[in-house]
Amino acid sequence: MSAPPRETSPRIVIIGAGFSGIGMAIQLERAGFRDYTIFERADEVGGTWRDNTYPGAACDVPSHLYSLSFEPNADWTRLFAGAHEIQAYLVGLVEKWKLRDRIRLGESIDEASFDAVRGEWTLVTDSGESVRARVVISCCGGLVDPAFPKIEGLGDFAGPAFHTARWRHDVPLEGKRVAVIGTGASAVQVVPAVAESARHVRVFQRTPAWVLPRMDAPVAEKQRQRFSTSPWRLWLRRMRVFWASELRGPLVWLDSKRLSAPIEKLSRRFLRSQVSDPELRRKLTPDFQFGCKRILISDDYWASFERDNVALETEAIARITPRGVETADGRTHEADVLVYATGFEVGFRSPPFEVRGLGGRRLADVWAEGATAYKGVAISGFPNWFVLMGPNTGPGHTSVLVYTEAQMAHVLGALRRLRDEGLRYLDVRRSVQERYNAGLQKRMSRMVWKTCESWYVGPDGSNHSLYPGPASEYVLRTRRFDRGDYEAARF
Ligand code: NAP
């Protein structure tokens, strides 16, 4: 019998050069898989941290955990680094690993289809070029494209109107009246920052949010030096942050009023310390269970409503007019600049473009009833196609990168099998994927996320975004590649 054809590295395409795409490329380099190309539709790398440059943008998970464990950074200047510093970290990694030559900037993949006979994907770029790859790693991110609210007159505003993720740095805010729509994770960062320069900021709130203190602080120069000279200290810091969030996890994700009561009490006490007016406090107090929506952390969001130039508006928005925002009670709130802090289209739930797997099946059809994957990484019927930050891999309580790194390890395991056994493709068994997801959805019924509306859940109330359990458990389940879970096709 002839030996299977040996490839030193199957040809790989990574789609997206954000945190997951860059991290995946570094892991490929480290593992010796050197035949890869990265397609990035934007003109620069960085993903979220390239796009979100609004005033106050920063990570809301401590930086020593919100970074790649295999590329630790001793130099974070703050416990919660600003967006520009995170972007500089990512660009620095691209330079360090000489990834620039591998990245095709400004080129998007618009279609993908699998040829089972050749064990090969054909990808079509926006310029119509066909690119072939044995393996595709989709690193397109979960929260990328800005979502705008469905409000009448959206395009009618006469002044500059833009989304937090498309900040108009050419629009000075000094002396301007700024209207901010939304009170999520982006809003709590942008409102205090904009209030520093704008004449007036009016925040349009549909749902008040639970907020906890961030307790941000600079990392002293001496400490950074210690992290640099003794990497084990940096690792210890990372572990401390990780395990603290893991231990708090159940308070955040379980549907248990008894468990959420103490943390809600803490948040209410924080609100009392920040806002003196009881009526304003009442308006800012949420009525949903803690953890149901993304937890917000901020040292100065609530306090900013104590400023003379910041006002809260809780009346529903009726329409946008050329002069400002009209609320349901008929008042018009005039503004010079309109900021949409209204979140993102949720990419976990739909294919990033037309993807056709075995037998020409469309991923959009397979996911019509909800996006599912095996461990969020592999989809039955779509061989040699792997996803980072796929369905049910988001955390409610810790750094998403912990999950992403486990997915990278899983992909590397698959690549080694493909290479070492000379396989045509690996396709996760349908029964394995179904069993995995049935288990997830069973556990989902005990989670708090079903008790309110948020981007975590789809219009039908199903949750295909978050992982219902500890990150450590997800990591242990995912990082090992179990060959028995996959059907293998040989050449
Ligand atoms: P978001 O959490 O989805 O918040 C969107 C906000 O817009 C909500 O307050 C929502 O109100 C409001 N909204 C939407 N449509 C509206 C309408 N028609 N009228 C009035 N208000 C409306 O978006 P985000 O703040 O951009 O955050 C999204 C996710 O990105 C976060 O959960 C987080 O995972 C990530 N993020 C992370 C960071 C960080 O690490 N620093 C920063 C920002 C974002 P309702 O609550 O009533 O729906």
PDB file of N, CA and C and ligand atoms in Angstrom, residues 49 54 58-60 143 149-151 164 181-187 189 204 206-207 293-294 317 341-344 455, ligand 1:
ATOM      1  N   TRP A  49      -9.871  46.499  18.521  1.00  0.00           N
ATOM      2  CA  TRP A  49      -9.027  47.564  19.091  1.00  0.00           C
ATOM      3  C   TRP A  49      -8.528  48.528  18.032  1.00  0.00           C
ATOM      4  N   TYR A  54     -13.128  55.313  20.545  1.00  0.00           N
ATOM      5  CA  TYR A  54     -13.912  56.398  21.167  1.00  0.00           C
ATOM      6  C   TYR A  54     -13.225  56.859  22.465  1.00  0.00           C
ATOM      7  N   ALA A  58     -11.374  51.277  26.612  1.00  0.00           N
ATOM      8  CA  ALA A  58     -10.381  50.489  27.351  1.00  0.00           C
ATOM      9  C   ALA A  58     -10.957  49.094  27.533  1.00  0.00           C
ATOM     10  N   CYS A  59     -10.111  48.149  27.935  1.00  0.00           N
ATOM     11  CA  CYS A  59     -10.682  46.825  28.187  1.00  0.00           C
ATOM     12  C   CYS A  59     -11.374  46.843  29.544  1.00  0.00           C
ATOM     13  N   ASP A  60     -12.370  45.976  29.708  1.00  0.00           N
ATOM     14  CA  ASP A  60     -13.040  45.932  31.001  1.00  0.00           C
ATOM     15  C   ASP A  60     -12.764  44.602  31.714  1.00  0.00           C
ATOM     16  N   LEU A 143     -18.395  40.511  17.705  1.00  0.00           N
ATOM     17  CA  LEU A 143     -19.063  41.810  17.815  1.00  0.00           C
ATOM     18  C   LEU A 143     -18.263  42.806  16.984  1.00  0.00           C
ATOM     19  N   PRO A 149     -29.985  51.451  16.104  1.00  0.00           N
ATOM     20  CA  PRO A 149     -31.341  51.157  16.578  1.00  0.00           C
ATOM     21  C   PRO A 149     -32.375  51.363  15.482  1.00  0.00           C
ATOM     22  N   LYS A 150     -33.478  50.652  15.620  1.00  0.00           N
ATOM     23  CA  LYS A 150     -34.554  50.822  14.643  1.00  0.00           C
ATOM     24  C   LYS A 150     -35.431  51.966  15.123  1.00  0.00           C
ATOM     25  N   ILE A 151     -34.976  53.176  14.823  1.00  0.00           N
ATOM     26  CA  ILE A 151     -35.697  54.380  15.257  1.00  0.00           C
ATOM     27  C   ILE A 151     -36.041  55.183  14.009  1.00  0.00           C
ATOM     28  N   THR A 164     -20.152  54.491  18.253  1.00  0.00           N
ATOM     29  CA  THR A 164     -18.932  54.471  19.086  1.00  0.00           C
ATOM     30  C   THR A 164     -17.789  53.735  18.384  1.00  0.00           C
ATOM     31  N   ILE A 181     -26.949  57.690  22.752  1.00  0.00           N
ATOM     32  CA  ILE A 181     -28.027  56.699  22.854  1.00  0.00           C
ATOM     33  C   ILE A 181     -27.425  55.365  23.269  1.00  0.00           C
ATOM     34  N   GLY A 182     -27.926  54.812  24.369  1.00  0.00           N
ATOM     35  CA  GLY A 182     -27.430  53.522  24.849  1.00  0.00           C
ATOM     36  C   GLY A 182     -26.721  53.654  26.181  1.00  0.00           C
ATOM     37  N   THR A 183     -26.784  52.565  26.952  1.00  0.00           N
ATOM     38  CA  THR A 183     -26.171  52.556  28.288  1.00  0.00           C
ATOM     39  C   THR A 183     -25.469  51.220  28.538  1.00  0.00           C
ATOM     40  N   GLY A 184     -24.773  50.700  27.506  1.00  0.00           N
ATOM     41  CA  GLY A 184     -24.052  49.433  27.646  1.00  0.00           C
ATOM     42  C   GLY A 184     -22.580  49.665  27.964  1.00  0.00           C
ATOM     43  N   ALA A 185     -21.765  48.649  27.679  1.00  0.00           N
ATOM     44  CA  ALA A 185     -20.341  48.684  28.031  1.00  0.00           C
ATOM     45  C   ALA A 185     -19.594  49.826  27.338  1.00  0.00           C
ATOM     46  N   SER A 186     -20.007  50.152  26.110  1.00  0.00           N
ATOM     47  CA  SER A 186     -19.347  51.269  25.409  1.00  0.00           C
ATOM     48  C   SER A 186     -19.784  52.600  26.022  1.00  0.00           C
ATOM     49  N   ALA A 187     -21.084  52.725  26.294  1.00  0.00           N
ATOM     50  CA  ALA A 187     -21.604  53.990  26.826  1.00  0.00           C
ATOM     51  C   ALA A 187     -20.968  54.340  28.161  1.00  0.00           C
ATOM     52  N   GLN A 189     -18.162  53.898  29.197  1.00  0.00           N
ATOM     53  CA  GLN A 189     -16.803  54.423  29.031  1.00  0.00           C
ATOM     54  C   GLN A 189     -16.821  55.779  28.338  1.00  0.00           C
ATOM     55  N   PHE A 204     -29.459  58.870  26.644  1.00  0.00           N
ATOM     56  CA  PHE A 204     -30.786  58.274  26.442  1.00  0.00           C
ATOM     57  C   PHE A 204     -30.742  56.813  26.877  1.00  0.00           C
ATOM     58  N   ARG A 206     -32.611  53.276  27.787  1.00  0.00           N
ATOM     59  CA  ARG A 206     -33.818  52.454  27.676  1.00  0.00           C
ATOM     60  C   ARG A 206     -33.892  51.527  28.889  1.00  0.00           C
ATOM     61  N   THR A 207     -32.734  50.954  29.239  1.00  0.00           N
ATOM     62  CA  THR A 207     -32.680  50.032  30.377  1.00  0.00           C
ATOM     63  C   THR A 207     -31.487  50.405  31.249  1.00  0.00           C
ATOM     64  N   LYS A 293     -27.607  40.807  31.766  1.00  0.00           N
ATOM     65  CA  LYS A 293     -26.907  41.536  30.692  1.00  0.00           C
ATOM     66  C   LYS A 293     -25.450  41.604  31.083  1.00  0.00           C
ATOM     67  N   ARG A 294     -24.629  41.992  30.159  1.00  0.00           N
ATOM     68  CA  ARG A 294     -23.204  42.153  30.423  1.00  0.00           C
ATOM     69  C   ARG A 294     -22.991  43.064  31.644  1.00  0.00           C
ATOM     70  N   ILE A 317     -37.358  56.965  23.079  1.00  0.00           N
ATOM     71  CA  ILE A 317     -37.095  57.791  21.888  1.00  0.00           C
ATOM     72  C   ILE A 317     -38.203  57.532  20.862  1.00  0.00           C
ATOM     73  N   ALA A 341     -24.304  54.543  20.930  1.00  0.00           N
ATOM     74  CA  ALA A 341     -23.569  53.539  21.727  1.00  0.00           C
ATOM     75  C   ALA A 341     -24.481  52.315  21.816  1.00  0.00           C
ATOM     76  N   THR A 342     -24.889  51.856  20.634  1.00  0.00           N
ATOM     77  CA  THR A 342     -25.988  50.887  20.566  1.00  0.00           C
ATOM     78  C   THR A 342     -25.537  49.472  20.202  1.00  0.00           C
ATOM     79  N   GLY A 343     -24.264  49.177  20.379  1.00  0.00           N
ATOM     80  CA  GLY A 343     -23.799  47.798  20.268  1.00  0.00           C
ATOM     81  C   GLY A 343     -23.559  47.309  18.852  1.00  0.00           C
ATOM     82  N   PHE A 344     -23.546  45.993  18.723  1.00  0.00           N
ATOM     83  CA  PHE A 344     -23.064  45.358  17.488  1.00  0.00           C
ATOM     84  C   PHE A 344     -24.036  44.289  16.986  1.00  0.00           C
ATOM     85  N   TRP A 455     -27.972  41.182  23.956  1.00  0.00           N
ATOM     86  CA  TRP A 455     -27.377  40.614  22.738  1.00  0.00           C
ATOM     87  C   TRP A 455     -26.970  39.158  22.956  1.00  0.00           C
TER      88      TRP A 455
HETATM   89  P1  NAP B   1     -24.688  46.841  24.098  1.00  0.00           P
HETATM   90  O1  NAP B   1     -24.208  46.286  25.360  1.00  0.00           O
HETATM   91  O2  NAP B   1     -25.420  45.984  23.158  1.00  0.00           O
HETATM   92  O3  NAP B   1     -25.539  48.112  24.493  1.00  0.00           O
HETATM   93  C1  NAP B   1     -26.323  48.777  23.557  1.00  0.00           C
HETATM   94  C2  NAP B   1     -27.106  49.843  24.278  1.00  0.00           C
HETATM   95  O4  NAP B   1     -27.899  50.519  23.330  1.00  0.00           O
HETATM   96  C3  NAP B   1     -28.047  49.279  25.329  1.00  0.00           C
HETATM   97  O5  NAP B   1     -28.061  50.118  26.446  1.00  0.00           O
HETATM   98  C4  NAP B   1     -29.384  49.295  24.611  1.00  0.00           C
HETATM   99  O6  NAP B   1     -30.497  49.376  25.476  1.00  0.00           O
HETATM  100  C5  NAP B   1     -29.241  50.570  23.816  1.00  0.00           C
HETATM  101  N1  NAP B   1     -30.184  50.633  22.713  1.00  0.00           N
HETATM  102  C6  NAP B   1     -30.250  49.834  21.632  1.00  0.00           C
HETATM  103  N2  NAP B   1     -31.281  50.198  20.861  1.00  0.00           N
HETATM  104  C7  NAP B   1     -31.879  51.265  21.477  1.00  0.00           C
HETATM  105  C8  NAP B   1     -33.008  52.069  21.198  1.00  0.00           C
HETATM  106  N3  NAP B   1     -33.752  51.850  20.110  1.00  0.00           N
HETATM  107  N4  NAP B   1     -33.325  53.060  22.073  1.00  0.00           N
HETATM  108  C9  NAP B   1     -32.572  53.254  23.165  1.00  0.00           C
HETATM  109  N5  NAP B   1     -31.509  52.526  23.491  1.00  0.00           N
HETATM  110  C10 NAP B   1     -31.163  51.541  22.649  1.00  0.00           C
HETATM  111  O7  NAP B   1     -23.494  47.500  23.241  1.00  0.00           O
HETATM  112  P2  NAP B   1     -22.056  47.966  23.717  1.00  0.00           P
HETATM  113  O8  NAP B   1     -22.157  48.863  24.875  1.00  0.00           O
HETATM  114  O9  NAP B   1     -21.338  48.472  22.529  1.00  0.00           O
HETATM  115  O10 NAP B   1     -21.397  46.628  24.184  1.00  0.00           O
HETATM  116  C11 NAP B   1     -21.488  45.440  23.407  1.00  0.00           C
HETATM  117  C12 NAP B   1     -20.517  44.407  23.907  1.00  0.00           C
HETATM  118  O11 NAP B   1     -19.215  44.764  23.453  1.00  0.00           O
HETATM  119  C13 NAP B   1     -20.397  44.340  25.401  1.00  0.00           C
HETATM  120  O12 NAP B   1     -21.368  43.527  25.985  1.00  0.00           O
HETATM  121  C14 NAP B   1     -19.014  43.781  25.555  1.00  0.00           C
HETATM  122  O13 NAP B   1     -19.011  42.400  25.378  1.00  0.00           O
HETATM  123  C15 NAP B   1     -18.275  44.436  24.423  1.00  0.00           C
HETATM  124  N6  NAP B   1     -17.616  45.666  24.875  1.00  0.00           N
HETATM  125  C16 NAP B   1     -16.498  45.528  25.626  1.00  0.00           C
HETATM  126  C17 NAP B   1     -15.875  46.645  26.080  1.00  0.00           C
HETATM  127  C18 NAP B   1     -14.643  46.512  26.866  1.00  0.00           C
HETATM  128  O14 NAP B   1     -14.053  45.505  27.069  1.00  0.00           O
HETATM  129  N7  NAP B   1     -14.191  47.584  27.364  1.00  0.00           N
HETATM  130  C19 NAP B   1     -16.342  47.914  25.785  1.00  0.00           C
HETATM  131  C20 NAP B   1     -17.458  48.006  25.006  1.00  0.00           C
HETATM  132  C21 NAP B   1     -18.093  46.890  24.549  1.00  0.00           C
HETATM  133  P3  NAP B   1     -31.168  48.040  26.094  1.00  0.00           P
HETATM  134  O15 NAP B   1     -30.270  47.601  27.212  1.00  0.00           O
HETATM  135  O16 NAP B   1     -32.497  48.475  26.538  1.00  0.00           O
HETATM  136  O17 NAP B   1     -31.221  47.040  24.986  1.00  0.00           O
END
